[in-house]
Coordinates of C-alpha atoms and ligand atoms in Angstrom, one line a residue:
X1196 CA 82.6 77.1 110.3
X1197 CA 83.2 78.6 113.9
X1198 CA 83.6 82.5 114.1
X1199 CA 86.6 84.0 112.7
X1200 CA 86.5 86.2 115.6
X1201 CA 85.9 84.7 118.8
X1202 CA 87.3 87.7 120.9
X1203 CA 84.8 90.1 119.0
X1204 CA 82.1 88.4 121.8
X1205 CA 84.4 86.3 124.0
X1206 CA 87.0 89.3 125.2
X1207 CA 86.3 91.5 127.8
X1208 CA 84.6 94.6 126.8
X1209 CA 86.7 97.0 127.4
X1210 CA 89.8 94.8 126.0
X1211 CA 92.4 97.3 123.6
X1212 CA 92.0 95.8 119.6
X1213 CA 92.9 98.6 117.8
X1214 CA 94.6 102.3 117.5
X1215 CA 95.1 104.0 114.3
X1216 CA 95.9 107.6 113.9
X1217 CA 93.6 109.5 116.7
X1218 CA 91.4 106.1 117.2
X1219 CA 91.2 103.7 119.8
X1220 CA 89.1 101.0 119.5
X1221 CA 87.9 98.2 122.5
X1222 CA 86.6 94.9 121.6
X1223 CA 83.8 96.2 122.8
X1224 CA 83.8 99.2 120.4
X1225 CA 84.6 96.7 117.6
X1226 CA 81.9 94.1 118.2
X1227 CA 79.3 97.2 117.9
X1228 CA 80.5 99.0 115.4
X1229 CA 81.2 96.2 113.4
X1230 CA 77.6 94.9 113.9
X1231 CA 76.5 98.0 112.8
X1232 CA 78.4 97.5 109.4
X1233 CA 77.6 94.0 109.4
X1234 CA 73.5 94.6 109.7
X1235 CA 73.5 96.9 106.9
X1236 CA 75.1 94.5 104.5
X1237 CA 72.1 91.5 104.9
X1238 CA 71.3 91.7 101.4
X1239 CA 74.9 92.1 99.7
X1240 CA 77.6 89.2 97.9
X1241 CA 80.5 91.3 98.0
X1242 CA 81.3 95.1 98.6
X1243 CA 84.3 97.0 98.0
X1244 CA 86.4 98.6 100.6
X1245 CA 88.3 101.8 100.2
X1246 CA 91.1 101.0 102.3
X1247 CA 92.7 103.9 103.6
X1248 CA 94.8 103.1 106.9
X1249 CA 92.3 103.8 108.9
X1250 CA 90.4 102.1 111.5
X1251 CA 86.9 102.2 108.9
X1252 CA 89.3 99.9 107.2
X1253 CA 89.4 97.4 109.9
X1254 CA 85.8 98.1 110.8
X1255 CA 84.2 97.7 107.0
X1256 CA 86.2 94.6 106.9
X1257 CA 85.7 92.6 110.2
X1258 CA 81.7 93.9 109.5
X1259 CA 81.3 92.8 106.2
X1260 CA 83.2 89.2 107.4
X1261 CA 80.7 88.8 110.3
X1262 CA 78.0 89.6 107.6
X1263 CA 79.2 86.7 105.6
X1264 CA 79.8 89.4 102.7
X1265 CA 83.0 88.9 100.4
X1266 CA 85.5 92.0 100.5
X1267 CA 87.3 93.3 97.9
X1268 CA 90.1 95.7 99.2
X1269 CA 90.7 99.0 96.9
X1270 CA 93.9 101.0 97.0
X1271 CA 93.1 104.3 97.7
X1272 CA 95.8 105.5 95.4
X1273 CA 95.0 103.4 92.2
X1274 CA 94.5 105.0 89.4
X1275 CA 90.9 105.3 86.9
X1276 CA 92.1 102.4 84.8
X1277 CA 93.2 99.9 87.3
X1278 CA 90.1 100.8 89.4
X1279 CA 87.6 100.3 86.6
X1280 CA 89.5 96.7 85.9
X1281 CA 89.1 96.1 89.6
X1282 CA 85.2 97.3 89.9
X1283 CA 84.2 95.8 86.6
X1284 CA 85.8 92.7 87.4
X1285 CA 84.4 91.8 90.9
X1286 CA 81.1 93.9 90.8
X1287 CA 80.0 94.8 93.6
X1288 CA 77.2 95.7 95.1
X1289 CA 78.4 98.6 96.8
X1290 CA 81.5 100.2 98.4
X1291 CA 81.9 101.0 102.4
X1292 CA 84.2 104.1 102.8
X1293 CA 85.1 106.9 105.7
X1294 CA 83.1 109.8 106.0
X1295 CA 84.7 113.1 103.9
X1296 CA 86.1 110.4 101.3
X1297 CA 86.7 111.8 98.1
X1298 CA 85.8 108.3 95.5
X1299 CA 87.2 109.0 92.0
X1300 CA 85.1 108.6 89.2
X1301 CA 85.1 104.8 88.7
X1302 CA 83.2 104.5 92.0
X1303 CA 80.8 107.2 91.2
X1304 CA 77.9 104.7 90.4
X1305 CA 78.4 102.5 92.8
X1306 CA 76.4 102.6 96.2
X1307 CA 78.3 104.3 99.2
X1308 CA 77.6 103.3 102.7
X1309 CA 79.9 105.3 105.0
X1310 CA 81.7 103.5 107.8
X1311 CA 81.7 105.5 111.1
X1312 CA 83.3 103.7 114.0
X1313 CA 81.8 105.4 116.8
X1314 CA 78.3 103.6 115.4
X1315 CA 77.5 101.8 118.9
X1316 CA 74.2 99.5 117.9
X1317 CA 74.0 96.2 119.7
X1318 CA 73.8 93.2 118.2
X1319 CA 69.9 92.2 117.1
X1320 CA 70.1 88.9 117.3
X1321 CA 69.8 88.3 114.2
X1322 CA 72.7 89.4 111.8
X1323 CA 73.3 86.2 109.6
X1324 CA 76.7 86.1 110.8
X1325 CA 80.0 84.9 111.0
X1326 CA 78.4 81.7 111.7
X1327 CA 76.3 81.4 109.0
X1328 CA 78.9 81.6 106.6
X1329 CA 81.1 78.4 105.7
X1330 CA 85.0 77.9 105.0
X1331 CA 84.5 77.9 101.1
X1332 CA 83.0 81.1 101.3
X1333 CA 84.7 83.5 99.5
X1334 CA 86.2 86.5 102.5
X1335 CA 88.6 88.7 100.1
X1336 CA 89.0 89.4 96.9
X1337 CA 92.2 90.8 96.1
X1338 CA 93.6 91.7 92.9
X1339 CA 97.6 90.8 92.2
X1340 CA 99.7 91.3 89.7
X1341 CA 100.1 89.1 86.5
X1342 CA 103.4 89.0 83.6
X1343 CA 100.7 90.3 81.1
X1344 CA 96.9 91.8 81.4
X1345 CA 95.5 93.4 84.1
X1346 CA 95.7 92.5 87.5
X1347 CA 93.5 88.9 88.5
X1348 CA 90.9 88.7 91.5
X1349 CA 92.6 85.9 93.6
X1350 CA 88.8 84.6 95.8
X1351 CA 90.7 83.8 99.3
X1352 CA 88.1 81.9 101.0
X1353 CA 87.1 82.0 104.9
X1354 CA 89.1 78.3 105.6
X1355 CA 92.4 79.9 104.0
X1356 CA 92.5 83.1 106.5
X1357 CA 91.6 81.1 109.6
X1358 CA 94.1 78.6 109.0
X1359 CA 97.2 80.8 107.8
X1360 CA 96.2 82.7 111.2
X1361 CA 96.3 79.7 113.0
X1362 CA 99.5 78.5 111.7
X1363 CA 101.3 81.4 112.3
X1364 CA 99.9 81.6 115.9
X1365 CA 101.9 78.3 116.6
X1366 CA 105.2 79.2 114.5
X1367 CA 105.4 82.5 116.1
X1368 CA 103.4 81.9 119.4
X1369 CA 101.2 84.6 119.2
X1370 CA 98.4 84.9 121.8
X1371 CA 96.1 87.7 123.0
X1372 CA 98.7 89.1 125.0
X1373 CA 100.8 90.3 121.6
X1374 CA 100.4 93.9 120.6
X1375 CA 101.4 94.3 116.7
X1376 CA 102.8 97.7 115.1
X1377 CA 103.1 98.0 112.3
X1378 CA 102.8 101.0 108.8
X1379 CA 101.3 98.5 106.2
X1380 CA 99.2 99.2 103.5
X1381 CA 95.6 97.6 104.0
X1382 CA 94.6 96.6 100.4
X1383 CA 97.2 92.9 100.0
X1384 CA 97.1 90.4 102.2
X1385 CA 100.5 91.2 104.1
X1386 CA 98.8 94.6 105.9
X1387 CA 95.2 93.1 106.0
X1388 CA 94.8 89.6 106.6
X1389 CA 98.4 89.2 109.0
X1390 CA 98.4 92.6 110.3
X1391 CA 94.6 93.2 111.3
X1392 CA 92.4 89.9 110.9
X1393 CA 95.6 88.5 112.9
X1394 CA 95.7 90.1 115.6
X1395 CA 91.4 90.6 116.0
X1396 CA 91.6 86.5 115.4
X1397 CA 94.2 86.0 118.6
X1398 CA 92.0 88.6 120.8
X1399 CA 95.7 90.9 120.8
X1400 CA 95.6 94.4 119.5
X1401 CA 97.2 96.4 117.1
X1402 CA 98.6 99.8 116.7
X1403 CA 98.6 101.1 112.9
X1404 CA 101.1 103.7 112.3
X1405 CA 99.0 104.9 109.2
X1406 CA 102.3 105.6 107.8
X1407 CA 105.8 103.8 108.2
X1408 CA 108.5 105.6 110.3
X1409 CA 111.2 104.7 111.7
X1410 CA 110.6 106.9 115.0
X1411 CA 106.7 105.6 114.6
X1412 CA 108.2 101.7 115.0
X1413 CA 110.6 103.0 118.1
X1414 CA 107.8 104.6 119.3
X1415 CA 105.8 102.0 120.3
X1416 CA 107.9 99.0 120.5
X1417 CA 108.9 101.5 123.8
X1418 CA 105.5 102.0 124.5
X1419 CA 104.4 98.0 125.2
X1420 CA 103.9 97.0 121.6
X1421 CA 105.5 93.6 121.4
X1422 CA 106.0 92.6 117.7
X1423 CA 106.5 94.5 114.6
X1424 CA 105.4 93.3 110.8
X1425 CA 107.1 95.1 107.7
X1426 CA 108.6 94.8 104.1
X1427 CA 111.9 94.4 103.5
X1428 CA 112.3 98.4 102.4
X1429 CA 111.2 99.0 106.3
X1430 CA 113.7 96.8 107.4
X1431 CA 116.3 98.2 105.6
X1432 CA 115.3 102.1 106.4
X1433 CA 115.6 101.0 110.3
X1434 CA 119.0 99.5 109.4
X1435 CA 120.3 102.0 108.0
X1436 CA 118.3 104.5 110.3
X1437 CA 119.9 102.2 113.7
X1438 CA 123.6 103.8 114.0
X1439 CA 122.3 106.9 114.8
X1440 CA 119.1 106.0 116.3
X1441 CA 120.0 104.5 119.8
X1442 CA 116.3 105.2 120.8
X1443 CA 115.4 102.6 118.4
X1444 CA 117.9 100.1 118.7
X1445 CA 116.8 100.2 122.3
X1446 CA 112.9 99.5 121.4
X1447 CA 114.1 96.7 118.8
X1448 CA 115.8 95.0 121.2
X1449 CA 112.9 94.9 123.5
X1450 CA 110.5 93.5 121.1
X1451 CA 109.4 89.4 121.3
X1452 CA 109.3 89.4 117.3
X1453 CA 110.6 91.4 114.3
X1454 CA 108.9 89.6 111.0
X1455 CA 109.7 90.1 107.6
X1456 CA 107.9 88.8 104.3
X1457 CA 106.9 89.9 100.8
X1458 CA 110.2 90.3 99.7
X1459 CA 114.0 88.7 100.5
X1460 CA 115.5 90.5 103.3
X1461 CA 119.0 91.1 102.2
X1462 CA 120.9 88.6 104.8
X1463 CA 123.5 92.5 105.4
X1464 CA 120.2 93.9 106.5
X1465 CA 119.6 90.8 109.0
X1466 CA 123.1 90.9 110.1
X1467 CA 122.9 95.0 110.4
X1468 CA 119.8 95.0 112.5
X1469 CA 121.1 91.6 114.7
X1470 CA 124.8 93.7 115.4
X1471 CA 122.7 96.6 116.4
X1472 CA 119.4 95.1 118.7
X1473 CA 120.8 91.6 119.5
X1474 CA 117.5 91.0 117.9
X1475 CA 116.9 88.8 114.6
X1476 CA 114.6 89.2 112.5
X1477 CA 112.0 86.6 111.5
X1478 CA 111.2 85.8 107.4
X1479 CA 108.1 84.2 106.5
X1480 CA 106.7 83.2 103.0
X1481 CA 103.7 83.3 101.5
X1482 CA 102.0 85.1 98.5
X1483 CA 98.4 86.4 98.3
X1484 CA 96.8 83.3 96.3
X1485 CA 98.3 80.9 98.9
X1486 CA 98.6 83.1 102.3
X1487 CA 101.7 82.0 104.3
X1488 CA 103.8 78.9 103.2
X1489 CA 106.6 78.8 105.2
X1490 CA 108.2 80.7 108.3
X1491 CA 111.1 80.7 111.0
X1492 CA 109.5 79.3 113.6
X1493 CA 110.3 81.4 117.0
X1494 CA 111.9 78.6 118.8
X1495 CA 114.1 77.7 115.7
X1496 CA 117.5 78.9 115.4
X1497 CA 118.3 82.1 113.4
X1498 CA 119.7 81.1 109.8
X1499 CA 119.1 84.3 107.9
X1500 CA 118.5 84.2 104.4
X1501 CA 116.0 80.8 104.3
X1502 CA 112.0 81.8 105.2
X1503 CA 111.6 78.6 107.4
X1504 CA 109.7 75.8 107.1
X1505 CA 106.5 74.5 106.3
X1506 CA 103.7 75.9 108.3
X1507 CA 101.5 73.6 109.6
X1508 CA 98.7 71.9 107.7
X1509 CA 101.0 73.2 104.2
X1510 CA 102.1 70.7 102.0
X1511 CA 105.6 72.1 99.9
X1512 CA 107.5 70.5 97.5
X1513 CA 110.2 71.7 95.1
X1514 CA 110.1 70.7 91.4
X1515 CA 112.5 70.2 88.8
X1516 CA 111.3 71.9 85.3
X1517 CA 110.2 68.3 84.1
X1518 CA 108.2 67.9 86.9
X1519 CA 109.6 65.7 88.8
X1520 CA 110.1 66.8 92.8
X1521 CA 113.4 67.5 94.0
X1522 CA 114.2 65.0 97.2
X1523 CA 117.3 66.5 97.7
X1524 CA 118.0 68.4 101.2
X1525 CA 121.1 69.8 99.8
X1526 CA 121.0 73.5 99.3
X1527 CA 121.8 73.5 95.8
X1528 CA 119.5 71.7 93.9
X1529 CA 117.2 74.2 92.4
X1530 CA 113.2 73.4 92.0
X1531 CA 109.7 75.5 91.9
X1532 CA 107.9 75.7 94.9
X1533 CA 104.6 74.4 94.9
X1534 CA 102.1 74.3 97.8
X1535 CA 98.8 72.2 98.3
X1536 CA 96.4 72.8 101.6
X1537 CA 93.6 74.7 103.1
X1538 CA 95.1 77.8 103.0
X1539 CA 95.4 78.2 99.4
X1540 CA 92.8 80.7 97.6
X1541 CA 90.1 79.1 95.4
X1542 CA 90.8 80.4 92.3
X1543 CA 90.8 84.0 90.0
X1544 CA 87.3 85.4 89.5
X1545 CA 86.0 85.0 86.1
X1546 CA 89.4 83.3 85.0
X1547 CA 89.2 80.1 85.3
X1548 CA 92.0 79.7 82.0
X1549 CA 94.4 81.2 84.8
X1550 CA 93.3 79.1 87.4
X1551 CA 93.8 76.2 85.7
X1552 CA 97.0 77.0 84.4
X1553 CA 98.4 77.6 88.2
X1554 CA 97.1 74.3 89.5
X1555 CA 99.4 70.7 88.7
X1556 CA 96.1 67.9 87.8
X1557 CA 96.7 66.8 91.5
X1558 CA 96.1 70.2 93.2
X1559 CA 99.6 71.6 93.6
X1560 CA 99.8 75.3 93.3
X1561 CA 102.6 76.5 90.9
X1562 CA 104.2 79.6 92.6
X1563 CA 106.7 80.8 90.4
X1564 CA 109.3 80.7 93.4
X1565 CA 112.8 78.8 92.5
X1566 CA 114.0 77.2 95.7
X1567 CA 116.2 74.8 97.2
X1568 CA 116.0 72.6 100.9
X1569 CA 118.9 73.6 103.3
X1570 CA 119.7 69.9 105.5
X1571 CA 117.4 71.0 108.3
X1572 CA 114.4 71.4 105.9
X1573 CA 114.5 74.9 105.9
X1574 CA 113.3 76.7 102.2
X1575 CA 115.9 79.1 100.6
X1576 CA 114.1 81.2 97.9
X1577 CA 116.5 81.8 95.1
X1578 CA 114.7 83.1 92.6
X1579 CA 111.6 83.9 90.2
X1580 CA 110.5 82.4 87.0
X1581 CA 109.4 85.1 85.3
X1582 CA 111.8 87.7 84.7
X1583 CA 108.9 89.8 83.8
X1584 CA 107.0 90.0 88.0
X1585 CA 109.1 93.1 89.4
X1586 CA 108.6 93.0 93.3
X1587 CA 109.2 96.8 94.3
X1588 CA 109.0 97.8 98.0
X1589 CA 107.1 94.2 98.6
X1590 CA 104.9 94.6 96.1
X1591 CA 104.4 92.7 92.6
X1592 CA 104.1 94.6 89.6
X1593 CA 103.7 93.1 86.5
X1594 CA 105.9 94.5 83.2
X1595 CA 102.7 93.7 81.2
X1596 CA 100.6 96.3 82.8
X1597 CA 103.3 99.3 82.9
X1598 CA 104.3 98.5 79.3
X1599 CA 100.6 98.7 78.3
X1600 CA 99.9 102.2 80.3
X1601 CA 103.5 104.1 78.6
X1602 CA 102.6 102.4 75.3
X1603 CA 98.9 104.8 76.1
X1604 CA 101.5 107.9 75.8
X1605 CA 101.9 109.4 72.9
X1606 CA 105.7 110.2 73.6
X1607 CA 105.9 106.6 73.3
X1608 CA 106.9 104.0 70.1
X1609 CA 107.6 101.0 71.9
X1610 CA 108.5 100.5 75.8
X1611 CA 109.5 97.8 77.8
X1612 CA 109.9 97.6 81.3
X1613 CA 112.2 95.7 83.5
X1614 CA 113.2 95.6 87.4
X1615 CA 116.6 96.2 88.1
X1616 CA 118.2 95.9 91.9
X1617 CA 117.6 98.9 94.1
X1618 CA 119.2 98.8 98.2
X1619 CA 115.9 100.3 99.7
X1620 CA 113.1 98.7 97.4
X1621 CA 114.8 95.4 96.6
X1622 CA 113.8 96.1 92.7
X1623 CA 113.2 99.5 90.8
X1624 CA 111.1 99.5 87.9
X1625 CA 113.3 100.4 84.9
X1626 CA 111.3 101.7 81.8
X1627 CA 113.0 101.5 78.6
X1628 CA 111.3 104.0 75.7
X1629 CA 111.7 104.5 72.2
X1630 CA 110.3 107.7 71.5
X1631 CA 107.9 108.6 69.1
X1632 CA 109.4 112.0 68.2
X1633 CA 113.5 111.5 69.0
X1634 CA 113.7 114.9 68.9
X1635 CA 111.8 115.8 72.0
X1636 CA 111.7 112.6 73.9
X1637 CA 109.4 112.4 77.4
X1638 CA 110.6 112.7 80.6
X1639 CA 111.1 110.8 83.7
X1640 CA 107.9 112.8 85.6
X1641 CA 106.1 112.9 83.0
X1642 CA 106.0 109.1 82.6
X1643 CA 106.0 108.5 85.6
X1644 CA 102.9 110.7 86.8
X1645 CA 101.4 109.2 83.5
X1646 CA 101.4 105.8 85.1
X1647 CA 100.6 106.4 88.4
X1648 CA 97.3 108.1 87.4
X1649 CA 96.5 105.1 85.8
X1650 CA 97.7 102.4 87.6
X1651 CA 98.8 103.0 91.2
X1652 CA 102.0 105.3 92.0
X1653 CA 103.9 102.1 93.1
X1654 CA 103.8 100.9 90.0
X1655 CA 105.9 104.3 88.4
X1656 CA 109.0 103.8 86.2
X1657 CA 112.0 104.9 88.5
X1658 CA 114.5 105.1 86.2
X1659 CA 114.2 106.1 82.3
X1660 CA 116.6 105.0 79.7
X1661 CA 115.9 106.1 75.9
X1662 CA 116.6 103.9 72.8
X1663 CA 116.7 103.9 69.0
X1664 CA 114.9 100.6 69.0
X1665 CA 114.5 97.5 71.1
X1666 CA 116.5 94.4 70.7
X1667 CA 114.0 92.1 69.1
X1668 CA 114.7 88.4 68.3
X1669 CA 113.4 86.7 64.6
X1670 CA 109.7 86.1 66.1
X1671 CA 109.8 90.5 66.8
X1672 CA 109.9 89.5 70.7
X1673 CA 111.8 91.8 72.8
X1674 CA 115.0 90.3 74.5
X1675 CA 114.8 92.0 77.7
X1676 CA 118.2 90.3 78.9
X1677 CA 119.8 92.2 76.0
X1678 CA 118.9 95.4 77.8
X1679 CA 121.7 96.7 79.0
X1680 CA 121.9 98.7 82.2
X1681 CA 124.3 101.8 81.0
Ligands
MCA2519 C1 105.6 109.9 94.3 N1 104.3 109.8 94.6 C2 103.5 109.9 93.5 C3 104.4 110.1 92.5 N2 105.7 110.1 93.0 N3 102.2 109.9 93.3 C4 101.8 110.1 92.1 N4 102.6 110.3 91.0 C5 103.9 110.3 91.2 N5 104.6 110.5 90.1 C6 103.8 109.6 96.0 C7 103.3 108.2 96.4 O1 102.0 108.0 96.0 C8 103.4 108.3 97.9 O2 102.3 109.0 98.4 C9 104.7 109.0 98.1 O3 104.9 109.8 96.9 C10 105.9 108.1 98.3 O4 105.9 107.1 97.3 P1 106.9 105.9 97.2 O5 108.2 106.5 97.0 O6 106.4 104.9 96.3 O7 106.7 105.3 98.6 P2 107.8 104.9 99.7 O8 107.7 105.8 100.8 O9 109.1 104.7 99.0 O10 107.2 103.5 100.1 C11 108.0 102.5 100.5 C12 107.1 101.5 101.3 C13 106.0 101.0 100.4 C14 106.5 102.3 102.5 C15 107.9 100.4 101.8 O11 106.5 100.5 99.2 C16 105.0 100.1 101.0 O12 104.2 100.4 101.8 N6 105.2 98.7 100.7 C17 104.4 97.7 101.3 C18 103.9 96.8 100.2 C19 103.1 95.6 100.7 O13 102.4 95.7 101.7 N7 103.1 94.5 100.0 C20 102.4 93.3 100.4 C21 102.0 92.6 99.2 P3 101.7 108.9 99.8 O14 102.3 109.9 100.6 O15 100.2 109.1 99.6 O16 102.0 107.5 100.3 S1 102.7 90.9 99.2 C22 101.7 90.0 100.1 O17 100.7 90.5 100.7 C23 102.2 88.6 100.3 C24 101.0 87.7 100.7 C25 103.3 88.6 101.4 O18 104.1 87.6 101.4 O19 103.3 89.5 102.2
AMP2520 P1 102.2 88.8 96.1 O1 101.8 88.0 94.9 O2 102.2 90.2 96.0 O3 101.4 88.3 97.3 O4 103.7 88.4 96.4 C1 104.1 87.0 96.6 C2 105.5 86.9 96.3 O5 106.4 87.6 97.2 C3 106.0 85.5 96.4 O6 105.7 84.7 95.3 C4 107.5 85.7 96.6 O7 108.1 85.9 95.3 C5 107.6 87.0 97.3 N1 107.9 86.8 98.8 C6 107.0 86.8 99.8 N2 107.7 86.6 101.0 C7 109.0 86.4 100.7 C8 110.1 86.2 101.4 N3 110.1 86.2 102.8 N4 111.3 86.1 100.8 C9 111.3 86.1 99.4 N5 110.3 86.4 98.6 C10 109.1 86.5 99.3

């Protein structure tokens, strides 16, 4: 397969591709320092990446992708028992993190290489390479959530990131001459794989704001950045951020595209953002097993609430529960979405029950996404299948795995854990607890800090509510709709 990186060797030299926090990086700086990554890996399969949001982030990954060497992003913030999953799962061989790092205990037995970008060897000719790897070779390894279990290592191969990229590139018409902002996280495929394989693949730049603000966005959308990536919860803060803000409703309105994805932007945030820039913003869809599915395309016109229409090379269908595929172009006939085409992942490591199960016999990838075709084609997502994925500032989070961790406390019977609506993350995580002890029951922080330290502090309950018992059907399963909300 050709280089996922032509501009690493093609651009000019001294060509911007990336600023984070502090650190500016040329193509030029790139190509070196990522050689210098890249040589070092000649005998590894896969390496982990502490992903800070930093540019070692960028530079581990694009290295260890020229090296042919699968990645597997960690979150800085998870906690010992999702990072153990994580390690023990993928193995490997060692993990690439900044200098002054401080890896938790999970990671103490693992190799460290540090990542220093201002490494400056030339190419020798003979790093394996980029081109020595082929498009079913495994590039990420990123872990998502599941209903139950632990989180499950979705393989994204090399085919499925050039060819999401691609696809976009021609919705969107993204060049080299695009500069991206964006305050992403670098550990899911939203941050990573769109927001810095993207624009490195075009030859464009990007500036990382190594944390989202509002003022950072405004900041440089006036400075020349021309596009901005974010999450629905970054949407909303600038929309309710813009009526006071005239600095920033003046950079919005000179950007050439606002895109949204890994949740539903509420259509009053569209409309609030649209009254204030004259700017709309753009909803694409995809998920980390599948990349991108479907987007607005640039030169379509604006229809908020739908997330566009099949990229190109995708294959989408909506199905009825039975299985049979919805024709209808009505928008009211409900289906699943499923997806079939080179930019779908190759399966879950060491779970091939999983991958099975996700798969139709004839290749179709079961999303979970309830849908319906507006008349021009366009996909309006209506709703999950399983009431038990909570998606909480863009990300998933599965019930299973919170349940597990406050069922670990020993102020905790019995737990269960729900997502309820929330204006600013879409869905707050809801943990309902019967005490062991009613008479001194646990508290909000301290269930909270309990499952961030475990897990990931995304994935804390925001919201407590105490009870004498759960309702339980015949079988002893919990009822979760028969939770109430007061
Ligand atoms: C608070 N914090 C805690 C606790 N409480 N830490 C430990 N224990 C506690 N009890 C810390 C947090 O770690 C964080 O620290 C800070 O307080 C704020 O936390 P939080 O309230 O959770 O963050 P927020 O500011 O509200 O974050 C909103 C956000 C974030 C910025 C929108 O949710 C976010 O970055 N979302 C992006 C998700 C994403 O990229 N999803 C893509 C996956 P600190 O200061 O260290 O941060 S989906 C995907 O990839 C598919 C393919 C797709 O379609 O895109
Ligand atoms: P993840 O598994 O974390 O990659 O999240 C993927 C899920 O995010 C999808 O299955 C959808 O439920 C949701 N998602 C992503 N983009 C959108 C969007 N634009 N609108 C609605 N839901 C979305």
């Amino acid at each position: 397969m050709s280089s996922l990186f032509p501009a690493l060797t093609g651009a000019p030299a001294d060509r911007p591709a990336l600023r984070f926090d502090g650190c500016s990086l040329t193509y030029g700086d790139l190509a070196a320092a990522t050689a210098a990554v890249a040589g070092g890996l000649r005998t590894a399969r896969r390496v982990a990446v502490w992903a800070t949001p930093g540019a070692e982030t960028a530079v581990a990954v694009v290295g260890a992708l020229r090296a042919g060497v699968a990645v597997v992003p960690l979150n800085p913030a998870s906690g010992d028992r999702e990072l153990g999953h994580i390690l023990a799962d993928s193995a490997p061989d060692l993990v690439l993190a900044p200098a002054g790092a401080d890896l938790p205990g999970p990671l103490a037995h693992l190799p460290r290489r540090t990542v220093d970008v201002t490494d400056r060897h030339a190419l020798d000719g003979h790093l394996p390479g980029d081109n020595g790897a082929g498009g079913e070779d495994p590039a990420l390894v990123v872990y998502t959530s599941g209903t139950t279990g632990p989180p499950k290592g979705a393989v994204i191969p090399r085919r499925a990131v050039a060819v999401t990229l691609d696809a976009l590139a021609d919705a969107w018409r993204w060049t080299g001459d695009d500069v991206l902002v964006h305050g992403l996280p670098l550990f899911h495929v939203h941050g990573l794989v769109l927001g810095v394989l993207g624009p490195l693949r075009r030859g464009g730049s990007l500036r990382h704001l190594g944390r989202f603000s509002t003022d950072g966005v405004a900041r440089e959308l006036a400075a020349g950045a021309t596009m901005l990536f974010g999450v629905p919860t970054m949407y909303h803060r600038i929309a309710e951020a813009l009526p006071g803000d005239p600095a920033l409703a003046r950079a919005l309105a000179g950007a050439r595209l606002l895109v949204s994805g890994s949740a539903a932007l509420p259509v009053h945030d569209h409309e609030r953002i649209e009254k204030a820039t004259g700017r709309r913003v753009i909803e694409r869809y995809g998920m980390t097993e599948t990349l991108m599915n479907t987007s607005v395309r640039v030169d379509a016109p604006a229809r908020p609430g739908t997330v566009g229409v099949p990229l190109p090379g995708v294959e989408l269908r909506l199905v009825e529960e039975d299985g049979s595929p919805v024709t209808a172009y009505d928008g009211e006939t409900v289906g699943e979405i499923q997806v079939r085409g080179p930019h779908l992942f190759t399966g879950y490591l060491n779970r091939p029950d999983a991958t099975a199960a996700a798969f139709t016999a004839d290749g179709w990838f079961r999303t979970g996404d309830m849908a319906v075709r507006e008349d021009d084609g366009a996909v309006r997502i209506v709703g999950r299948k399983a009431t038990d994925l909570i998606k909480s500032g863009g990300y998933k989070i599965g019930a299973g795995e919170i349940e597990n961790a406050l069922l670990e406390h020993p102020a905790v019977r019995e737990a269960a854990v729900t997502g309820e609506p929330d204006a600013d993350l879409g869905e707050r995580i809801v943990a309902w607890v019967v005490p062991a002890d009613p008479q001194s029951p646990p508290g909000l922080p301290e269930l909270a800090a309990h499952v961030a330290r475990r897990l990931a502090p995304h994935k804390r309950p925001r919201v407590l509510r105490l009870l004498d018992a759960l309702p339980r059907n015949d079988m002893g399963k919990i009822m979760k709709r028969a939770l109430d909300r007061d």
